[in-house]
Tab-separated table of C-alpha atoms in Angstrom:
chain	number	residue	atom	x	y	z
A	268	MET	CA	11.063	-5.951	-37.699
A	269	THR	CA	12.797	-8.679	-35.704
A	270	CYS	CA	16.475	-8.615	-34.749
A	271	GLU	CA	17.007	-11.633	-36.956
A	272	GLU	CA	15.826	-9.707	-40.030
A	273	ALA	CA	17.639	-6.584	-38.984
A	274	GLU	CA	20.907	-8.482	-38.608
A	275	VAL	CA	20.837	-9.194	-42.326
A	276	LEU	CA	19.404	-5.879	-43.422
A	277	ILE	CA	21.806	-3.655	-41.489
A	278	HIS	CA	24.469	-4.753	-43.966
A	279	ALA	CA	22.438	-3.513	-46.896
A	280	LEU	CA	21.857	-0.315	-44.940
A	281	ILE	CA	25.597	0.123	-44.325
A	282	ASP	CA	26.255	-0.515	-48.014
A	283	GLY	CA	23.595	1.939	-49.155
A	284	GLU	CA	21.755	-0.801	-51.020
A	285	LEU	CA	18.322	-0.353	-49.450
A	286	ASP	CA	15.540	1.671	-50.995
A	287	ALA	CA	14.268	4.601	-48.936
A	288	GLY	CA	11.310	2.690	-47.478
A	289	HIS	CA	13.316	-0.278	-46.220
A	290	ALA	CA	16.129	1.956	-45.040
A	291	ARG	CA	13.682	3.827	-42.803
A	292	GLU	CA	12.367	0.544	-41.391
A	293	VAL	CA	15.824	-0.736	-40.517
A	294	GLU	CA	16.847	2.601	-39.063
A	295	ALA	CA	13.712	2.608	-36.911
A	296	HIS	CA	14.577	-0.853	-35.591
A	297	VAL	CA	18.178	0.070	-34.900
A	298	GLU	CA	17.112	3.207	-33.009
A	299	GLY	CA	14.988	1.151	-30.679
A	300	CYS	CA	17.350	-1.802	-30.262
A	301	ALA	CA	20.618	-1.394	-28.379
A	302	HIS	CA	21.854	-4.801	-29.533
A	303	CYS	CA	21.423	-4.134	-33.241
A	304	ALA	CA	22.680	-0.558	-32.879
A	305	ALA	CA	25.908	-1.714	-31.234
A	306	LEU	CA	26.323	-4.489	-33.792
A	307	MET	CA	25.872	-2.086	-36.669
A	308	LYS	CA	28.418	0.265	-35.149
A	309	GLU	CA	30.918	-2.590	-34.905
A	310	TYR	CA	30.375	-3.642	-38.488
A	311	GLN	CA	30.905	-0.065	-39.586
A	312	GLU	CA	34.098	0.157	-37.600
A	313	ILE	CA	35.449	-3.065	-39.097
A	314	ARG	CA	34.504	-1.805	-42.511
A	315	GLN	CA	36.325	1.444	-41.874
A	316	ALA	CA	39.379	-0.379	-40.528
A	317	ILE	CA	39.533	-2.546	-43.637
A	318	ALA	CA	39.118	0.431	-45.934
A	319	GLU	CA	42.040	2.126	-44.205
A	320	SER	CA	44.400	-0.833	-44.127
A	321	ASP	CA	46.531	-2.206	-46.860
A	322	VAL	CA	44.568	-5.277	-47.911
A	323	ARG	CA	45.143	-5.074	-51.627
A	324	TYR	CA	47.835	-6.791	-53.637
A	325	LYS	CA	49.862	-5.353	-56.453
A	326	ALA	CA	50.207	-7.424	-59.587
A	327	PRO	CA	53.856	-8.436	-60.104
A	328	LEU	CA	55.597	-6.675	-62.986
A	329	GLU	CA	56.401	-10.040	-64.411
A	330	LEU	CA	52.686	-10.828	-64.730
A	331	ARG	CA	51.995	-7.525	-66.454
A	332	ARG	CA	54.842	-8.232	-68.846
A	333	LYS	CA	53.562	-11.707	-69.684
A	334	ILE	CA	50.080	-10.440	-70.424
A	335	GLU	CA	51.407	-7.574	-72.533
A	336	LYS	CA	53.529	-9.987	-74.477
A	337	ALA	CA	50.655	-12.350	-75.196
A	338	LEU	CA	48.546	-9.606	-76.749
A	339	PRO	CA	49.036	-8.583	-80.370
A	340	GLN	CA	51.455	-5.695	-80.488
A	341	PRO	CA	50.642	-2.223	-81.793
A	342	GLN	CA	51.627	-1.453	-85.393
A	343	PRO	CA	55.370	-1.015	-85.757
A	344	GLN	CA	56.332	2.635	-85.672
A	345	ALA	CA	58.496	4.320	-88.246
A	346	ALA	CA	61.145	4.945	-85.648
A	347	PRO	CA	62.141	2.089	-83.410
A	348	THR	CA	60.480	2.481	-80.037
A	349	ARG	CA	61.806	0.730	-77.001
A	350	ARG	CA	58.881	-1.667	-77.187
A	351	SER	CA	59.445	-2.625	-80.777
A	352	VAL	CA	63.108	-3.167	-80.067
A	353	LEU	CA	62.258	-5.395	-77.136
A	354	ARG	CA	59.729	-7.207	-79.255
A	355	GLY	CA	62.362	-7.749	-81.854
A	356	PHE	CA	64.654	-9.193	-79.257
A	357	ALA	CA	61.876	-11.455	-78.168
A	358	MET	CA	61.840	-12.798	-81.709
A	359	GLY	CA	65.264	-14.115	-81.135
A	360	SER	CA	68.231	-11.907	-81.781
A	361	ALA	CA	69.699	-8.523	-82.254
A	362	VAL	CA	69.625	-9.094	-85.986
A	363	SER	CA	65.914	-9.778	-86.142
A	364	ALA	CA	65.268	-6.879	-83.794
A	365	MET	CA	66.854	-4.499	-86.199
A	366	ALA	CA	65.172	-6.139	-89.155
A	367	ALA	CA	61.831	-5.747	-87.375
A	368	THR	CA	62.380	-2.063	-86.902
A	369	GLY	CA	63.385	-1.521	-90.487
A	370	LEU	CA	67.089	-1.222	-89.875
A	371	VAL	CA	69.609	-3.505	-91.387
A	372	ALA	CA	72.375	-4.903	-89.278
A	373	ILE	CA	74.855	-7.429	-90.393
A	374	VAL	CA	76.998	-8.268	-87.415
A	375	LEU	CA	77.855	-6.818	-84.091
A	376	ARG	CA	80.885	-4.685	-84.534
A	377	ASN	CA	83.823	-4.863	-82.202
A	378	ASP	CA	82.859	-1.740	-80.328
A	379	ASP	CA	79.470	-3.326	-79.679
A	380	GLU	CA	81.196	-6.303	-78.180
A	381	GLN	CA	83.187	-3.963	-76.001
A	382	ARG	CA	80.054	-2.114	-74.960
A	383	ILE	CA	78.262	-5.350	-74.101
A	384	GLU	CA	81.216	-6.500	-72.029
A	385	ASN	CA	80.948	-3.229	-70.143
A	386	GLU	CA	77.286	-3.852	-69.549
A	387	VAL	CA	77.894	-7.395	-68.440
A	388	VAL	CA	80.412	-6.189	-65.872
A	389	SER	CA	77.931	-3.539	-64.677
A	390	ALA	CA	75.275	-6.228	-64.336
A	391	HIS	CA	77.738	-8.331	-62.372
A	392	LEU	CA	78.451	-5.384	-60.050
A	393	ARG	CA	74.726	-4.671	-59.579
A	394	SER	CA	74.168	-8.300	-58.714
A	395	LEU	CA	76.657	-8.095	-55.873
A	396	GLN	CA	74.705	-5.330	-54.187
A	397	ALA	CA	72.552	-6.424	-51.284
A	398	GLY	CA	69.609	-8.625	-52.136
A	399	HIS	CA	70.043	-8.541	-55.869
A	400	LEU	CA	72.122	-11.591	-56.618
A	401	ILE	CA	69.476	-14.227	-57.168
A	402	ASP	CA	65.775	-14.279	-57.970
A	403	VAL	CA	65.498	-18.016	-57.538
A	404	VAL	CA	67.600	-19.543	-54.821
A	405	SER	CA	68.447	-23.134	-55.403
A	406	THR	CA	71.374	-25.468	-55.668
A	407	ASP	CA	69.255	-27.804	-57.769
A	408	GLN	CA	69.533	-27.386	-61.520
A	409	HIS	CA	66.064	-28.931	-61.896
A	410	THR	CA	64.634	-26.010	-59.936
A	411	VAL	CA	66.627	-23.246	-61.536
A	412	LYS	CA	66.098	-24.281	-65.139
A	413	PRO	CA	62.283	-24.419	-65.098
A	414	TRP	CA	62.237	-21.100	-63.245
A	415	PHE	CA	63.513	-19.407	-66.404
A	416	ASN	CA	60.772	-20.933	-68.526
A	417	GLY	CA	58.301	-18.312	-69.617
A	418	LYS	CA	60.529	-15.520	-68.377
A	419	LEU	CA	62.847	-15.580	-71.335
A	420	ASP	CA	62.507	-16.736	-74.895
A	421	VAL	CA	65.597	-18.777	-74.471
A	422	SER	CA	66.049	-21.112	-71.572
A	423	PRO	CA	69.661	-20.874	-70.401
A	424	PRO	CA	71.360	-24.188	-69.778
A	425	VAL	CA	71.670	-24.779	-66.055
A	426	ILE	CA	74.339	-27.249	-65.131
A	427	ASP	CA	75.325	-28.464	-61.731
A	428	LEU	CA	79.092	-28.148	-61.416
A	429	THR	CA	79.304	-28.801	-57.680
A	430	ALA	CA	81.365	-31.924	-58.246
A	431	GLN	CA	83.794	-29.823	-60.283
A	432	GLY	CA	84.129	-27.273	-57.481
A	433	PHE	CA	81.642	-24.637	-58.667
A	434	THR	CA	78.440	-24.530	-56.622
A	435	LEU	CA	75.217	-23.566	-58.357
A	436	ILE	CA	73.412	-21.091	-56.100
A	437	GLY	CA	70.554	-19.829	-58.231
A	438	GLY	CA	69.339	-17.795	-61.176
A	439	ARG	CA	68.299	-14.249	-61.955
A	440	LEU	CA	66.802	-12.143	-64.698
A	441	ASP	CA	69.024	-9.273	-65.689
A	442	TYR	CA	69.101	-6.590	-68.316
A	443	VAL	CA	71.940	-6.299	-70.777
A	444	ASN	CA	72.066	-4.624	-74.167
A	445	ALA	CA	68.478	-3.397	-73.747
A	446	ARG	CA	67.108	-6.871	-73.358
A	447	GLU	CA	66.285	-9.298	-70.617
A	448	ILE	CA	68.940	-11.864	-70.136
A	449	GLY	CA	69.314	-14.937	-67.974
A	450	ALA	CA	72.043	-15.109	-65.364
A	451	VAL	CA	72.967	-18.398	-63.751
A	452	VAL	CA	74.880	-17.840	-60.554
A	453	TYR	CA	77.680	-20.015	-59.225
A	454	LYS	CA	80.075	-19.699	-56.351
A	455	ARG	CA	83.602	-20.883	-55.753
A	456	ARG	CA	84.660	-20.248	-52.177
A	457	GLN	CA	83.496	-16.680	-51.597
A	458	HIS	CA	83.705	-15.689	-55.254
A	459	VAL	CA	80.549	-15.193	-57.264
A	460	ILE	CA	80.413	-16.164	-60.927
A	461	ASN	CA	77.615	-14.742	-63.025
A	462	LEU	CA	77.065	-16.723	-66.184
A	463	PHE	CA	75.058	-14.533	-68.559
A	464	VAL	CA	73.342	-16.323	-71.419
A	465	ALA	CA	71.717	-14.714	-74.449
A	466	GLN	CA	70.422	-16.005	-77.719
A	467	THR	CA	72.218	-15.128	-80.932
A	468	ALA	CA	71.297	-15.575	-84.556
A	469	ASN	CA	74.758	-16.846	-85.240
A	470	THR	CA	74.971	-20.582	-84.550
A	471	GLU	CA	78.651	-20.768	-85.282
A	472	ARG	CA	80.759	-21.930	-82.378
A	473	LYS	CA	83.187	-19.304	-81.117
A	474	THR	CA	85.981	-20.380	-78.868
A	475	ALA	CA	86.517	-18.724	-75.567
A	476	LYS	CA	88.209	-15.378	-75.130
A	477	ILE	CA	89.315	-14.078	-71.778
A	478	SER	CA	89.370	-10.358	-71.147
A	479	THR	CA	89.668	-8.140	-68.112
A	480	LEU	CA	87.571	-5.116	-67.368
A	481	GLN	CA	87.511	-3.003	-64.189
A	482	GLY	CA	89.315	-5.760	-62.357
A	483	PHE	CA	86.892	-8.487	-63.362
A	484	ASN	CA	87.643	-11.365	-65.650
A	485	ILE	CA	85.252	-12.176	-68.449
A	486	ARG	CA	85.265	-15.418	-70.355
A	487	ARG	CA	83.169	-15.128	-73.455
A	488	TRP	CA	82.209	-17.891	-75.868
A	489	SER	CA	79.378	-18.938	-78.213
A	490	ASP	CA	77.914	-22.322	-78.862
A	491	ARG	CA	74.824	-23.592	-80.620
A	492	GLY	CA	73.079	-20.241	-80.924
A	493	LEU	CA	73.879	-18.989	-77.438
A	494	ASN	CA	76.332	-16.336	-76.311
A	495	TYR	CA	77.896	-16.818	-72.897
A	496	TRP	CA	79.701	-14.374	-70.656
A	497	ALA	CA	81.098	-15.686	-67.387
A	498	VAL	CA	82.065	-12.793	-65.110
A	499	SER	CA	83.872	-13.049	-61.806
A	500	ASP	CA	86.607	-11.673	-59.632
A	501	LEU	CA	88.142	-15.129	-59.756
A	502	GLY	CA	91.542	-15.291	-61.378
A	503	ALA	CA	91.685	-15.874	-65.119
A	504	ASP	CA	92.954	-19.423	-64.554
A	505	GLU	CA	90.033	-20.421	-62.359
A	506	LEU	CA	87.498	-18.711	-64.599
A	507	THR	CA	88.974	-20.591	-67.555
A	508	GLU	CA	88.614	-23.786	-65.553
A	509	PHE	CA	84.967	-22.921	-64.894
A	510	GLY	CA	84.296	-22.300	-68.591
A	511	ASP	CA	86.039	-25.498	-69.622
A	512	LYS	CA	84.109	-27.555	-67.079
A	513	PHE	CA	80.873	-25.950	-68.212
A	514	GLU	CA	81.555	-26.577	-71.890
A	515	SER	CA	82.591	-30.164	-71.371
A	516	ALA	CA	79.489	-30.789	-69.226
A	517	MET	CA	77.397	-29.312	-72.063
A	518	ARG	CA	79.069	-31.611	-74.549
A	519	ALA	CA	78.487	-34.584	-72.247
A	520	ASN	CA	74.813	-33.607	-72.002
A	521	LYS	CA	74.525	-33.370	-75.749
A	522	GLU	CA	76.122	-36.738	-76.279
A	523	GLY	CA	74.317	-38.366	-73.386
B	182	MET	CA	50.235	-18.415	-74.072
B	183	VAL	CA	50.059	-17.010	-77.523
B	184	VAL	CA	47.017	-15.433	-79.034
B	185	ASN	CA	46.376	-17.006	-82.397
B	186	ALA	CA	46.808	-15.135	-85.627
B	187	SER	CA	43.141	-14.674	-86.525
B	188	GLN	CA	42.871	-12.519	-83.408
B	189	ASP	CA	45.959	-10.590	-84.182
B	190	ASP	CA	44.178	-7.301	-84.576
B	191	PRO	CA	46.264	-4.403	-83.257
B	192	GLU	CA	43.274	-2.076	-82.961
B	193	LYS	CA	41.312	-4.591	-80.906
B	194	ALA	CA	44.398	-5.214	-78.788
B	195	ARG	CA	44.789	-1.487	-78.190
B	196	ARG	CA	41.169	-1.090	-77.074
B	197	PHE	CA	41.473	-4.149	-74.866
B	198	ARG	CA	44.641	-2.846	-73.241
B	199	GLU	CA	43.026	0.474	-72.448
B	200	ALA	CA	39.880	-1.126	-71.098
B	201	ALA	CA	41.244	-4.077	-69.172
B	202	LEU	CA	44.830	-3.471	-68.072
B	203	PRO	CA	43.919	-0.757	-65.531
B	204	TYR	CA	42.183	-3.521	-63.531
B	205	LEU	CA	45.214	-5.765	-63.357
B	206	ASP	CA	45.888	-5.050	-59.673
B	207	ASP	CA	42.212	-5.557	-58.849
B	208	ALA	CA	42.151	-8.858	-60.684
B	209	TYR	CA	45.346	-10.004	-59.007
B	210	THR	CA	43.987	-9.015	-55.585
B	211	LEU	CA	40.803	-11.000	-56.165
B	212	ALA	CA	42.759	-14.026	-57.375
B	213	ARG	CA	45.033	-13.862	-54.329
B	214	TYR	CA	42.039	-14.007	-52.001
B	215	LEU	CA	40.229	-16.683	-53.985
B	216	LEU	CA	43.208	-18.991	-54.422
B	217	ARG	CA	45.330	-17.989	-51.412
B	218	ASP	CA	48.495	-18.678	-53.374
B	219	ALA	CA	50.649	-16.126	-55.188
B	220	ALA	CA	51.798	-18.345	-58.063
B	221	ASP	CA	48.334	-19.778	-58.716
B	222	ALA	CA	46.913	-16.263	-58.626
B	223	GLU	CA	49.383	-15.129	-61.281
B	224	ASP	CA	48.484	-18.032	-63.539
B	225	ALA	CA	44.777	-17.434	-63.053
B	226	VAL	CA	45.005	-13.730	-63.880
B	227	GLN	CA	47.054	-14.431	-66.961
B	228	GLU	CA	44.508	-16.990	-68.137
B	229	CYS	CA	41.694	-14.580	-67.309
B	230	TYR	CA	43.179	-11.841	-69.493
B	231	LEU	CA	43.664	-14.207	-72.382
B	232	ARG	CA	40.102	-15.457	-72.173
B	233	ALA	CA	38.837	-11.922	-71.796
B	234	TYR	CA	40.726	-10.888	-74.911
B	235	LYS	CA	39.264	-13.784	-76.866
B	236	HIS	CA	35.759	-12.788	-75.841
B	237	PHE	CA	36.331	-9.074	-76.047
B	238	ASP	CA	34.327	-8.862	-79.290
B	239	SER	CA	31.211	-9.957	-77.447
B	240	TYR	CA	31.788	-7.572	-74.536
B	241	ARG	CA	28.958	-5.050	-74.413
B	242	GLY	CA	29.676	-3.415	-71.091
B	243	PRO	CA	28.699	-1.589	-69.078
B	244	ALA	CA	31.389	-2.197	-66.464
B	245	MET	CA	34.689	-3.850	-67.336
B	246	LYS	CA	35.666	-4.783	-63.794
B	247	PRO	CA	32.748	-7.145	-62.999
B	248	TRP	CA	33.027	-8.625	-66.479
B	249	LEU	CA	36.686	-9.454	-65.912
B	250	PHE	CA	35.932	-10.760	-62.436
B	251	ALA	CA	33.279	-13.146	-63.735
B	252	ILE	CA	35.873	-14.639	-66.087
B	253	LEU	CA	38.515	-14.728	-63.370
B	254	ARG	CA	36.148	-16.445	-60.982
B	255	ASN	CA	35.536	-19.217	-63.499
B	256	VAL	CA	39.264	-19.653	-63.997
B	257	CYS	CA	39.731	-19.853	-60.235
B	258	ARG	CA	36.963	-22.419	-59.886
B	259	ALA	CA	38.657	-24.566	-62.482
B	260	GLU	CA	41.807	-24.238	-60.391
B	261	TYR	CA	39.923	-25.420	-57.264
B	262	ALA	CA	38.732	-28.419	-59.217
B	263	ARG	CA	42.266	-29.155	-60.326
B	264	ARG	CA	43.668	-29.046	-56.826
B	265	LYS	CA	43.726	-32.378	-55.122
B	266	THR	CA	42.631	-30.994	-51.812
B	267	ALA	CA	39.784	-28.662	-52.571
B	268	PRO	CA	39.180	-25.914	-50.023
B	269	THR	CA	36.397	-26.703	-47.616
B	270	VAL	CA	33.222	-25.062	-48.741
B	271	VAL	CA	30.778	-24.262	-45.986
B	272	GLU	CA	27.328	-25.437	-46.974
B	273	GLU	CA	24.880	-22.666	-47.393
B	274	LEU	CA	21.534	-22.518	-45.713
B	275	PRO	CA	18.583	-23.352	-47.857
B	276	GLU	CA	16.686	-20.172	-48.672
B	277	GLY	CA	14.705	-19.196	-45.586
B	278	GLY	CA	15.797	-22.265	-43.620
B	279	ASP	CA	17.282	-20.515	-40.651
B	280	GLN	CA	18.674	-23.436	-38.736
B	281	THR	CA	22.457	-23.151	-38.658
B	282	PRO	CA	24.062	-21.366	-35.750
B	283	MET	CA	26.477	-18.911	-37.385
B	284	TRP	CA	24.427	-15.818	-37.926
B	285	ASN	CA	20.949	-16.975	-36.999
B	286	GLU	CA	22.035	-17.214	-33.459
B	287	ALA	CA	22.233	-13.589	-32.492
B	288	PRO	CA	25.915	-12.618	-32.390
B	289	GLU	CA	27.257	-12.201	-28.899
B	290	THR	CA	26.605	-8.831	-27.373
B	291	PRO	CA	28.866	-6.249	-28.969
B	292	GLU	CA	31.882	-5.194	-26.988
B	293	LYS	CA	31.804	-1.866	-25.251
B	294	GLN	CA	35.425	-1.187	-26.029
B	295	LEU	CA	36.578	0.158	-29.358
B	296	LEU	CA	37.609	-2.296	-31.987
B	297	ARG	CA	41.289	-2.687	-32.276
B	298	ARG	CA	43.014	-1.703	-35.503
B	299	PHE	CA	45.295	-4.287	-37.057
B	300	ASP	CA	48.071	-3.929	-39.599
B	301	GLY	CA	47.445	-4.866	-43.226
B	302	ASP	CA	48.969	-8.332	-42.905
B	303	THR	CA	46.701	-9.268	-40.034
B	304	VAL	CA	43.621	-7.986	-41.824
B	305	ARG	CA	44.595	-9.888	-44.978
B	306	LYS	CA	45.024	-13.009	-42.887
B	307	LEU	CA	41.617	-12.624	-41.268
B	308	VAL	CA	39.897	-12.089	-44.615
B	309	ALA	CA	41.784	-14.951	-46.245
B	310	ALA	CA	40.663	-17.266	-43.449
B	311	LEU	CA	36.964	-16.806	-44.287
B	312	ALA	CA	35.365	-19.868	-45.832
B	313	GLU	CA	34.011	-19.831	-49.376
B	314	PRO	CA	31.655	-18.625	-50.752
B	315	PHE	CA	31.642	-15.960	-48.047
B	316	ARG	CA	35.204	-14.884	-48.689
B	317	GLU	CA	34.466	-14.231	-52.342
B	318	THR	CA	31.356	-12.181	-51.555
B	319	PHE	CA	33.189	-10.245	-48.867
B	320	VAL	CA	36.196	-9.413	-51.044
B	321	LEU	CA	34.011	-8.325	-53.960
B	322	ARG	CA	32.111	-5.995	-51.631
B	323	GLU	CA	34.688	-4.636	-49.203
B	324	ILE	CA	37.885	-4.692	-51.209
B	325	GLN	CA	36.613	-4.356	-54.767
B	326	ASN	CA	33.644	-2.089	-53.976
B	327	LEU	CA	31.209	-3.886	-56.239
B	328	SER	CA	27.472	-3.306	-55.803
B	329	TYR	CA	25.207	-6.195	-54.746
B	330	ARG	CA	23.915	-6.388	-58.300
B	331	GLU	CA	27.438	-6.654	-59.710
B	332	ILE	CA	28.421	-9.273	-57.132
B	333	ALA	CA	25.307	-11.257	-58.044
B	334	ASP	CA	26.353	-11.151	-61.703
B	335	VAL	CA	29.939	-12.155	-60.993
B	336	ALA	CA	28.958	-15.047	-58.730
B	337	ALA	CA	25.910	-15.987	-60.821
B	338	VAL	CA	23.543	-15.983	-57.829
B	339	PRO	CA	20.443	-13.930	-56.916
B	340	VAL	CA	20.910	-10.629	-55.052
B	341	GLY	CA	19.202	-12.164	-52.002
B	342	THR	CA	21.962	-14.746	-51.793
B	343	VAL	CA	24.566	-11.987	-51.971
B	344	MET	CA	22.892	-10.281	-49.018
B	345	SER	CA	22.772	-13.383	-46.852
B	346	ARG	CA	26.344	-14.379	-47.759
B	347	LEU	CA	27.610	-10.928	-46.958
B	348	ALA	CA	25.783	-10.851	-43.622
B	349	ARG	CA	27.316	-14.194	-42.727
B	350	ALA	CA	30.747	-13.194	-43.988
B	351	ARG	CA	30.745	-10.061	-41.837
B	352	ALA	CA	29.539	-11.997	-38.803
B	353	MET	CA	32.343	-14.524	-39.312
B	354	LEU	CA	34.919	-11.808	-39.779
B	355	ARG	CA	33.704	-9.976	-36.698
B	356	SER	CA	34.111	-13.133	-34.584
B	357	ALA	CA	37.581	-13.718	-35.998
B	358	TRP	CA	38.465	-10.060	-35.403
B	359	LEU	CA	37.360	-10.214	-31.767
B	360	ALA	CA	39.197	-13.501	-31.264
B	361	GLU	CA	42.387	-12.013	-32.717
B	362	GLN	CA	41.942	-8.985	-30.471
B	363	GLU	CA	41.590	-11.273	-27.467
B	364	GLN	CA	44.713	-13.165	-28.440
B	365	VAL	CA	47.026	-10.196	-28.840
B	366	LYS	CA	45.807	-8.465	-25.707
């Protein structure tokens, strides 16, 4: 056997792919050839080094979620599982979620609203912890808006309000009321405003209400099938200004 | 990406999930090395799973992983074609025509010193820098642990081609490894 042949065959030997006869031939060559022996040792070492290092990638959760969602879902269970609830939400609203799981819900009661406001404030607090504020960093609404596509069933409106004194800094996926929700993040001076947007079955327009919870102001309103919660430590006056600017920009968009 | 209603069979979906989802990390790893781009890899894997589900009825085994990989590879090749600047493909030697330098020229005499160990990022970088089709063969063998036969099926080439590609891939990686070692000394 020549070195040239051996240099190909040592790989099959290393990989245990040679039959006994050929394996013996290659081994015999390697025993008598310092060059091929040293080469084979090096290849084995590299192989070992690769096997012991972290060369694999982990599929992002988001990818797993997308694939799961594209596949037909298991039969609905008698009792609502977390998955079937989520699936229901994916269909559009809390109402259809409950319909899908065999429950009947008419409207969110007041204590639900209160609970959701609590959750929205918690989400706002979580977002202020290190490294959690934004998933997509951009001051460009044309970057932030498409980022949400495919991540949520509803694409939150992303409006640049820089000229009005509220800087768009990015977007994030969050989790409120057991469902994924879009958060568009703005800043005024050093104050963060999280604008949470969720779909609702109710298309009726609800005018804004300001409330205060744990020291944060919340401005809540509904328009064209979307619920909005703007949360910030800004004063109620400035948060109202933000909401007004946002709503009038939305109206301008609609008309334009 | 929505699977159409005629395929909306929960039992089939359940079997598919059990058979295919455990290989999601493997598929994503392969796509990362083939496409060298995280977002493209995600898209390719998603497309791969949808195609695999569509063809799941005709799947007869035996091994799910190479079957998925064959689909993924086709998706990735379509992605190459779509890209404006296709990755440079190193021409292969004609069978038996041993004229090109890379591994026909005997590799330089092995070093006496021990090979240096690198961190995961460096190793990933070295592997990702291999030219196609050697990178694909190498990743299927060393990272995915496929047999030569399985690699041949995935890449739709004879086993002999797998052997020569792998030999060349390892020779290329060894040179790159030694060069990196020299550089960081």
